[in-house]
Coordinates of C-alpha atoms (C1' of nucleotides) in Angstrom, one line a residue:
Chain A
X11 CA 0.1 0.0 0.1
X12 CA 1.5 3.4 -1.1
X13 CA 1.6 7.1 -0.5
X14 CA -1.5 7.5 -2.8
X15 CA -3.7 5.3 -0.7
X16 CA -2.4 6.8 2.5
X17 CA -3.1 10.1 1.4
X18 CA -6.8 9.1 0.2
X19 CA -7.1 7.9 4.0
X20 CA -6.0 11.1 5.6
X21 CA -8.4 12.9 3.5
X22 CA -11.2 10.5 4.2
X23 CA -10.5 11.0 8.0
X24 CA -10.0 14.8 7.6
X25 CA -13.6 15.0 5.6
X26 CA -15.2 13.2 8.3
X27 CA -13.7 15.1 11.1
X28 CA -14.4 18.4 9.3
X29 CA -18.2 17.5 9.1
X30 CA -18.1 16.5 12.9
X31 CA -16.6 19.6 13.7
X32 CA -19.1 21.8 11.8
X33 CA -21.7 19.9 13.6
X34 CA -20.4 19.9 17.2
X35 CA -17.1 21.8 17.3
X36 CA -13.7 20.7 18.2
X37 CA -14.3 19.7 21.8
X38 CA -17.7 18.3 21.8
X39 CA -16.8 16.2 18.9
X40 CA -15.4 12.7 20.5
X41 CA -13.0 10.4 18.5
X42 CA -15.8 7.9 18.5
X43 CA -17.8 10.6 16.4
X44 CA -15.1 10.6 14.1
X45 CA -14.7 6.9 13.9
X46 CA -18.1 6.4 12.9
X47 CA -18.4 9.4 10.4
X48 CA -15.4 8.2 8.6
X49 CA -16.4 4.5 8.8
X50 CA -13.1 3.7 10.3
X51 CA -11.9 2.0 13.6
X52 CA -9.9 3.4 16.3
X53 CA -6.8 1.6 15.7
X54 CA -7.0 2.8 11.9
X55 CA -7.5 6.4 12.5
X56 CA -4.6 6.2 15.3
X57 CA -2.4 4.9 12.6
X58 CA -2.8 8.0 10.4
X59 CA -3.0 10.9 13.2
X60 CA -1.1 10.7 16.5
X61 CA -3.8 12.5 18.5
X62 CA -7.1 14.3 18.2
X63 CA -5.0 17.8 18.6
X64 CA -3.3 16.6 15.4
X65 CA -6.6 16.2 13.6
X66 CA -7.7 19.7 15.0
X67 CA -4.3 21.1 13.7
X68 CA -4.5 19.9 10.4
X69 CA -8.3 21.0 10.0
X70 CA -7.4 24.5 11.1
X71 CA -4.6 24.8 8.6
X72 CA -6.8 23.8 5.9
X73 CA -9.4 26.4 6.8
X74 CA -6.9 29.3 6.5
X75 CA -5.4 27.8 3.4
X76 CA -8.6 27.7 2.0
X77 CA -9.1 31.3 2.5
X78 CA -6.0 31.9 1.0
X79 CA -6.8 29.9 -2.1
X80 CA -10.1 31.9 -2.7
X81 CA -8.3 35.3 -2.3
X82 CA -5.5 34.5 -4.7
X83 CA -7.2 34.8 -7.9
X84 CA -9.4 37.8 -6.9
X85 CA -6.4 39.9 -5.9
X86 CA -4.4 38.9 -8.9
X87 CA -7.0 39.1 -11.6
X88 CA -6.2 40.5 -14.9
X89 CA -7.1 43.1 -15.2
X90 CA -6.6 44.3 -11.5
X91 CA -9.9 45.3 -10.0
X92 CA -10.5 48.1 -8.1
X93 CA -10.4 47.8 -4.3
X94 CA -14.0 48.3 -3.9
X95 CA -14.5 45.4 -6.8
X96 CA -12.2 43.2 -5.0
X97 CA -14.0 43.6 -1.7
X98 CA -17.1 43.1 -3.0
X99 CA -15.9 39.8 -4.7
X100 CA -14.1 38.7 -1.5
X101 CA -17.5 39.3 0.4
X102 CA -19.3 37.0 -2.1
X103 CA -16.4 34.4 -1.7
X104 CA -16.8 34.8 2.3
X105 CA -20.5 34.2 2.0
X106 CA -20.0 31.1 0.0
X107 CA -17.4 29.7 2.4
X108 CA -19.5 30.6 5.3
X109 CA -22.7 28.7 3.9
X110 CA -21.2 26.4 1.3
X111 CA -21.6 22.6 1.6
X112 CA -18.3 21.9 3.2
X113 CA -18.8 24.7 5.7
X114 CA -15.4 25.5 6.2
X115 CA -16.4 29.0 7.2
X116 CA -18.4 27.7 10.2
X117 CA -14.9 26.7 11.6
X118 CA -13.4 30.0 11.4
X119 CA -14.4 31.4 14.9
X120 CA -13.2 28.0 16.4
X121 CA -10.0 28.2 14.7
X122 CA -9.6 31.5 16.1
X123 CA -10.4 30.5 19.4
X124 CA -8.2 27.7 19.4
X125 CA -5.2 29.9 18.0
X126 CA -5.6 32.0 21.3
X127 CA -4.4 29.2 23.3
X128 CA -2.2 27.1 21.1
X129 CA 1.1 28.7 20.3
X130 CA 2.0 26.4 17.4
X131 CA -1.5 26.9 15.8
X132 CA -1.2 30.6 16.2
X133 CA 2.4 30.6 14.4
X134 CA 0.9 28.4 11.7
X135 CA -2.0 30.9 11.3
X136 CA 0.3 34.0 11.6
X137 CA 2.2 32.9 8.7
X138 CA -1.1 32.2 6.5
X139 CA -2.3 35.7 7.3
X140 CA 0.9 37.4 6.4
X141 CA 0.3 35.7 3.2
X142 CA -3.1 37.1 2.9
X143 CA -1.9 40.5 4.0
X144 CA 0.8 40.7 1.1
X145 CA -1.9 39.4 -1.4
X146 CA -4.1 42.3 -0.7
X147 CA -1.3 44.7 -0.3
X148 CA -0.3 44.0 -3.5
X149 CA -3.7 45.3 -4.9
X150 CA -3.5 48.3 -2.4
X151 CA -0.5 49.4 -4.0
X152 CA -1.8 49.4 -7.5
X153 CA -4.8 51.5 -6.3
X154 CA -2.4 53.8 -4.6
X155 CA -0.6 54.3 -7.8
X156 CA -4.0 54.9 -9.4
X157 CA -4.8 57.6 -7.0
X158 CA -7.7 55.7 -5.3
X159 CA -6.2 55.2 -2.0
X160 CA -4.0 57.7 -0.1
X161 CA -0.2 57.1 -1.2
X162 CA 1.6 57.6 1.9
X163 CA 0.4 54.6 4.0
X164 CA 2.0 51.3 4.3
X165 CA 0.2 49.0 1.7
X166 CA 0.1 46.3 4.4
X167 CA -1.6 48.5 6.9
X168 CA -4.2 49.3 4.4
X169 CA -4.6 45.4 3.7
X170 CA -5.2 44.7 7.4
X171 CA -8.1 47.3 7.3
X172 CA -9.4 45.7 4.1
X173 CA -9.3 42.1 5.5
X174 CA -11.1 43.3 8.6
X175 CA -14.0 44.3 6.6
X176 CA -14.5 40.9 4.9
X177 CA -13.6 38.9 8.1
X178 CA -16.1 41.1 9.9
X179 CA -18.7 40.6 7.4
X180 CA -18.2 36.8 7.7
X181 CA -18.6 36.8 11.5
X182 CA -21.7 39.0 11.3
X183 CA -23.1 36.8 8.4
X184 CA -22.2 33.5 10.3
X185 CA -23.7 34.8 13.9
X186 CA -26.6 37.1 12.8
X187 CA -27.1 36.0 9.4
X188 CA -28.6 39.3 8.1
X189 CA -26.2 40.7 5.6
X190 CA -26.1 40.4 1.7
X191 CA -22.6 40.9 0.2
X192 CA -23.9 43.6 -2.3
X193 CA -25.6 45.8 0.5
X194 CA -22.6 45.6 2.7
X195 CA -20.4 46.6 -0.1
X196 CA -22.7 49.3 -1.2
X197 CA -22.6 50.6 2.6
X198 CA -18.8 50.5 2.6
X199 CA -18.8 52.7 -0.7
X200 CA -20.7 55.2 1.4
X201 CA -17.8 55.8 3.4
X202 CA -15.3 55.8 0.6
X203 CA -17.4 58.0 -1.6
X204 CA -19.8 60.2 0.8
X205 CA -20.6 62.2 -2.4
X206 CA -22.1 59.2 -4.3
Chain B
X15 CA -27.2 36.4 54.3
X16 CA -29.3 37.9 51.2
X17 CA -29.4 39.0 47.9
X18 CA -26.4 41.3 48.3
X19 CA -24.1 38.4 49.6
X20 CA -25.5 36.2 47.0
X21 CA -24.6 38.5 44.3
X22 CA -21.2 39.1 45.5
X23 CA -20.6 35.1 45.5
X24 CA -21.7 35.1 42.0
X25 CA -19.5 37.6 41.1
X26 CA -16.9 35.9 42.9
X27 CA -17.4 32.7 41.0
X28 CA -17.7 34.4 37.4
X29 CA -14.6 36.3 38.2
X30 CA -12.6 32.9 38.9
X31 CA -14.3 31.4 36.0
X32 CA -13.5 34.1 33.7
X33 CA -9.7 33.9 34.7
X34 CA -9.8 30.2 34.0
X35 CA -11.4 30.7 30.8
X36 CA -8.8 33.1 29.5
X37 CA -5.8 31.0 30.5
X38 CA -7.5 27.6 29.1
X39 CA -10.6 28.1 27.1
X40 CA -14.0 27.1 28.0
X41 CA -13.8 23.3 27.4
X42 CA -10.2 22.9 28.7
X43 CA -11.5 24.4 32.1
X44 CA -12.6 21.8 34.5
X45 CA -15.0 22.5 37.1
X46 CA -12.3 21.7 39.5
X47 CA -10.2 24.5 38.3
X48 CA -13.0 27.0 39.0
X49 CA -13.3 25.7 42.4
X50 CA -9.6 26.2 43.0
X51 CA -9.5 29.5 41.4
X52 CA -12.6 30.8 43.4
X53 CA -11.5 29.2 46.6
X54 CA -15.1 27.8 47.0
X55 CA -16.1 24.2 47.0
X56 CA -18.2 22.1 44.4
X57 CA -21.2 22.3 46.5
X58 CA -21.2 25.9 46.9
X59 CA -20.8 26.5 43.2
X60 CA -23.5 24.5 42.3
X61 CA -25.7 26.2 44.7
X62 CA -25.2 29.6 42.6
X63 CA -25.1 28.0 39.1
X64 CA -26.7 24.9 38.1
X65 CA -24.2 23.8 35.5
X66 CA -21.0 24.4 33.6
X67 CA -22.7 25.6 30.6
X68 CA -24.7 28.0 32.9
X69 CA -21.3 29.8 33.9
X70 CA -20.3 29.5 30.2
X71 CA -23.4 31.3 29.4
X72 CA -23.2 34.2 31.9
X73 CA -19.4 34.9 31.2
X74 CA -20.3 34.7 27.2
X75 CA -23.3 37.3 27.9
X76 CA -20.8 39.5 30.1
X77 CA -18.3 39.6 27.1
X78 CA -20.8 41.2 24.8
X79 CA -22.1 43.4 27.3
X80 CA -18.9 44.6 28.1
X81 CA -18.3 45.9 24.5
X82 CA -21.7 47.4 24.7
X83 CA -20.7 49.4 27.8
X84 CA -17.6 50.5 26.3
X85 CA -19.1 51.9 22.9
X86 CA -22.0 53.4 24.4
X87 CA -20.1 56.6 25.7
X88 CA -18.0 57.0 22.2
X89 CA -21.3 56.8 20.3
X90 CA -23.4 59.1 22.2
X91 CA -20.4 61.7 23.1
X92 CA -21.0 65.3 23.3
X93 CA -20.1 66.9 20.8
X94 CA -20.7 64.1 18.5
X95 CA -17.4 62.8 17.0
X96 CA -16.9 62.3 13.3
X97 CA -17.3 58.7 12.2
X98 CA -13.7 58.4 11.9
X99 CA -12.9 60.0 15.3
X100 CA -15.4 57.5 16.8
X101 CA -13.7 54.3 15.1
X102 CA -10.4 55.3 16.3
X103 CA -11.6 55.9 20.0
X104 CA -13.5 52.4 19.2
X105 CA -10.1 50.9 18.2
X106 CA -8.3 52.0 21.3
X107 CA -11.2 50.4 23.7
X108 CA -10.8 47.5 21.7
X109 CA -7.2 47.2 22.3
X110 CA -7.4 47.9 26.0
X111 CA -10.2 45.1 26.2
X112 CA -8.1 42.8 24.1
X113 CA -5.1 43.2 26.4
X114 CA -6.4 44.7 29.7
X115 CA -6.2 42.9 32.9
X116 CA -9.5 41.2 32.9
X117 CA -8.8 40.0 29.5
X118 CA -12.4 39.9 28.4
X119 CA -11.3 40.5 24.9
X120 CA -9.5 37.5 24.8
X121 CA -12.8 35.5 25.4
X122 CA -14.2 37.1 22.2
X123 CA -13.4 34.5 19.8
X124 CA -14.4 31.7 22.2
X125 CA -17.6 33.2 22.4
X126 CA -18.3 33.5 18.9
X127 CA -17.3 29.8 18.5
X128 CA -19.7 28.8 21.0
X129 CA -22.4 30.8 19.7
X130 CA -21.9 28.9 16.3
X131 CA -23.4 25.8 17.8
X132 CA -25.6 27.1 20.8
X133 CA -28.8 28.6 19.4
X134 CA -29.6 30.2 22.9
X135 CA -26.7 32.0 23.3
X136 CA -26.8 32.9 19.6
X137 CA -30.1 34.5 20.4
X138 CA -28.5 36.5 23.0
X139 CA -25.5 37.8 21.2
X140 CA -28.0 38.7 18.5
X141 CA -29.7 41.1 20.7
X142 CA -26.7 42.6 22.0
X143 CA -25.3 43.0 18.7
X144 CA -28.6 44.6 17.4
X145 CA -28.1 46.9 20.0
X146 CA -24.6 47.8 19.0
X147 CA -25.8 48.2 15.6
X148 CA -28.4 50.9 16.7
X149 CA -25.7 52.7 18.7
X150 CA -23.7 53.1 15.9
X151 CA -26.3 53.8 13.6
X152 CA -27.2 56.7 15.5
X153 CA -23.7 58.1 14.8
X154 CA -23.8 57.2 11.2
X155 CA -27.2 59.1 10.7
X156 CA -25.8 62.2 12.2
X157 CA -22.8 62.0 9.8
X158 CA -25.1 61.5 7.0
X159 CA -26.6 64.5 7.8
X160 CA -23.5 66.4 8.0
X161 CA -22.6 65.0 4.5
X162 CA -19.7 62.7 5.7
X163 CA -21.4 59.5 4.7
X164 CA -23.5 59.0 1.5
X165 CA -26.9 59.6 2.7
X166 CA -28.9 57.2 0.7
X167 CA -27.8 53.9 2.8
X168 CA -29.3 52.7 5.8
X169 CA -27.6 53.8 8.5
X170 CA -27.9 50.2 10.3
X171 CA -26.0 48.7 7.1
X172 CA -23.1 51.4 7.3
X173 CA -23.1 50.5 11.2
X174 CA -22.3 47.0 10.4
X175 CA -19.1 48.0 8.2
X176 CA -17.9 50.2 11.0
X177 CA -18.4 47.4 13.5
X178 CA -16.6 45.0 11.3
X179 CA -13.6 47.2 11.3
X180 CA -13.4 47.3 14.9
X181 CA -14.1 43.5 15.4
X182 CA -11.6 42.8 12.7
X183 CA -9.0 45.0 14.3
X184 CA -9.6 43.2 17.4
X185 CA -9.3 39.7 16.1
X186 CA -6.0 40.5 14.2
X187 CA -4.6 42.3 17.2
X188 CA -5.2 39.1 19.2
X189 CA -3.9 36.8 17.0
X190 CA -1.2 38.5 15.1
X191 CA -0.6 41.3 17.6
X192 CA 1.1 43.6 15.3
X193 CA -1.2 46.7 15.0
X194 CA -1.5 49.8 16.7
X195 CA -4.9 51.8 16.8
X196 CA -3.7 54.8 15.5
X197 CA -2.0 53.4 12.5
X198 CA -4.9 51.4 11.7
X199 CA -7.0 54.1 12.0
X200 CA -4.9 56.1 9.5
X201 CA -4.8 53.2 7.0
X202 CA -8.6 53.5 7.2
X203 CA -8.6 57.0 6.2
X204 CA -6.7 56.4 3.2
X205 CA -9.6 54.5 2.0
X206 CA -12.1 57.3 2.8
X207 CA -9.8 60.0 2.0
X208 CA -7.6 59.2 -1.1
X209 CA -6.6 62.8 -1.7
X210 CA -5.5 63.4 1.8
Chain C
dT13 C1' -0.3 -21.3 -11.4
dT14 C1' -0.8 -22.3 -7.0
dG15 C1' 0.6 -22.4 -2.0
dT16 C1' 2.6 -19.9 1.7
dA17 C1' 4.7 -17.1 4.6
dA18 C1' 5.9 -12.4 5.9
dA19 C1' 4.1 -7.4 6.3
dG20 C1' 1.3 -4.0 7.3
dA21 C1' -3.4 -2.2 7.4
dA22 C1' -8.0 -2.3 10.1
dG23 C1' -10.8 -3.6 13.6
dG24 C1' -12.6 -3.4 18.1
dA25 C1' -12.6 -4.6 23.0
dA26 C1' -10.2 -2.7 27.0
dC27 C1' -7.9 0.5 30.2
dG28 C1' -7.1 4.2 33.0
dT29 C1' -8.2 8.6 33.7
dC30 C1' -10.8 12.6 34.3
dC31 C1' -14.9 15.3 34.7
dG32 C1' -19.4 17.4 35.9
dT33 C1' -22.5 16.4 39.3
dT34 C1' -24.7 14.8 43.4
dT35 C1' -25.1 13.5 48.1
dT36 C1' -23.8 13.4 52.8
dA37 C1' -21.6 15.1 56.6
dC38 C1' -20.2 19.1 59.1
dG39 C1' -19.7 23.7 61.3
dG40 C1' -21.4 28.0 62.2
dT41 C1' -25.0 31.4 63.1
dT42 C1' -29.4 32.8 65.0
Chain D
dA10 C1' -31.8 23.4 68.9
dA11 C1' -32.8 24.3 64.3
dC12 C1' -31.4 26.0 60.1
dC13 C1' -28.7 27.1 56.2
dG14 C1' -24.6 27.3 53.4
dT15 C1' -20.3 25.0 52.9
dA16 C1' -16.8 21.2 52.2
dA17 C1' -15.3 17.1 50.3
dA18 C1' -15.9 12.4 49.2
dA19 C1' -18.0 9.5 46.1
dC20 C1' -20.5 8.0 41.5
dG21 C1' -21.6 7.2 37.0
dG22 C1' -20.2 7.6 32.7
dA23 C1' -17.6 9.4 28.9
dC24 C1' -13.4 10.3 26.7
dG25 C1' -8.7 9.8 24.2
dT26 C1' -5.7 6.3 23.4
dT27 C1' -3.3 1.7 23.3
dC28 C1' -3.0 -2.8 22.4
dC29 C1' -3.7 -7.4 20.5
dT30 C1' -6.3 -9.9 17.1
dT31 C1' -8.0 -10.6 12.2
dC32 C1' -8.0 -9.6 7.7
dT33 C1' -5.9 -8.5 3.3
dT34 C1' -2.2 -8.0 0.3
dT35 C1' 2.1 -8.9 -1.5
dA36 C1' 6.2 -11.5 -2.9
dC37 C1' 8.3 -15.6 -3.8
dA38 C1' 9.1 -20.5 -3.9
dA39 C1' 7.5 -24.9 -5.5

DNA sequence: TTGTAAAGAAGGAACGTCCGTTTTACGGTT
DNA sequence: AACCGTAAAACGGACGTTCCTTCTTTACAA
């Protein structure tokens, strides 16, 4: 049995774990739940992951990686969108991630909470988020050259603000569930262009 | 011994629980931890709270209530601040809440995560957040009358965006720890006033 | 081609620990 | 003496993990 089969099994386990975590949360999910959902036995699962924390770590990493995967094509599109267009596309993606079948977005708050007390995970997340900052900062720099963002700010700082807007949207959507991406984007433009 | 003493004891327990939760998280904290931290015994604690979930619920409610308490004076100050001034003050407050002695802010991600899978808590939070939205919306409406925010948007929608900016700041501050309120506020103004 | 032995993957019962909660006995106050 | 709140031991159950068995696959020899 080879690498290929082994990877497949890992994915089988992670997929099952993700579904359980979405339903019940990291710490309300028992290993028995994961065994049942994956259709595998205890011994088998422990052959691929050395502990429950190991599985949680893998899932948490995937969640942020997924966000990077979604943002990448938006921030590097040809032709480059304006920052307002990019945000709106980001909001739509966030909305899909939050409510899509896989429910990755529903895990985000748990991942944040976990990272608050797990330094290793916080480091992983920190690296990924820095990647996201740079991704957005590239667009910000272009917008600064185009005169649509004040040029004397650090693009990364502006990127952090833009990321906040998307993250804040996702959180409010998840918890309160009463915002449409388009409406939200238009409200944002009310701040950026008071005269419009 | 009456109401007064009873309330005091409740506070004593909640304070201890909060310190434990900040250190270890809701689900990694055992009741024994809370007994030890509060200096009370099991029977005693269970005389005031009927379960661990009860304690978590009370703490979670307090966390959001604390946010309301901080935002209220900012959004209703005399004279009314501009929205940019208000945001900056909000960021400073968020920073204090996140890193202050009581560490209330450090519980926020956990509260969100908990609310994702507990409908009752989600309802409580929903109500509190609606209060926050209205608080901010009051300021937004004033700013719309002053011409600093486009007038044809729903003030509550704009309020949601502003809240995102603060919440997103707090989250990035907690997880990555590399943002100062003033720098962040100035980056925000780069979007609102590209010419500045 | 077939039988066999070795290796490794999967299964599932078993284990020790820990946890939330309850109950019972004690001590102080009125 | 009675009552109420507190302390601390005890309990039932659940949990993460391990360990030993069983089954499947594969390689090689007859």
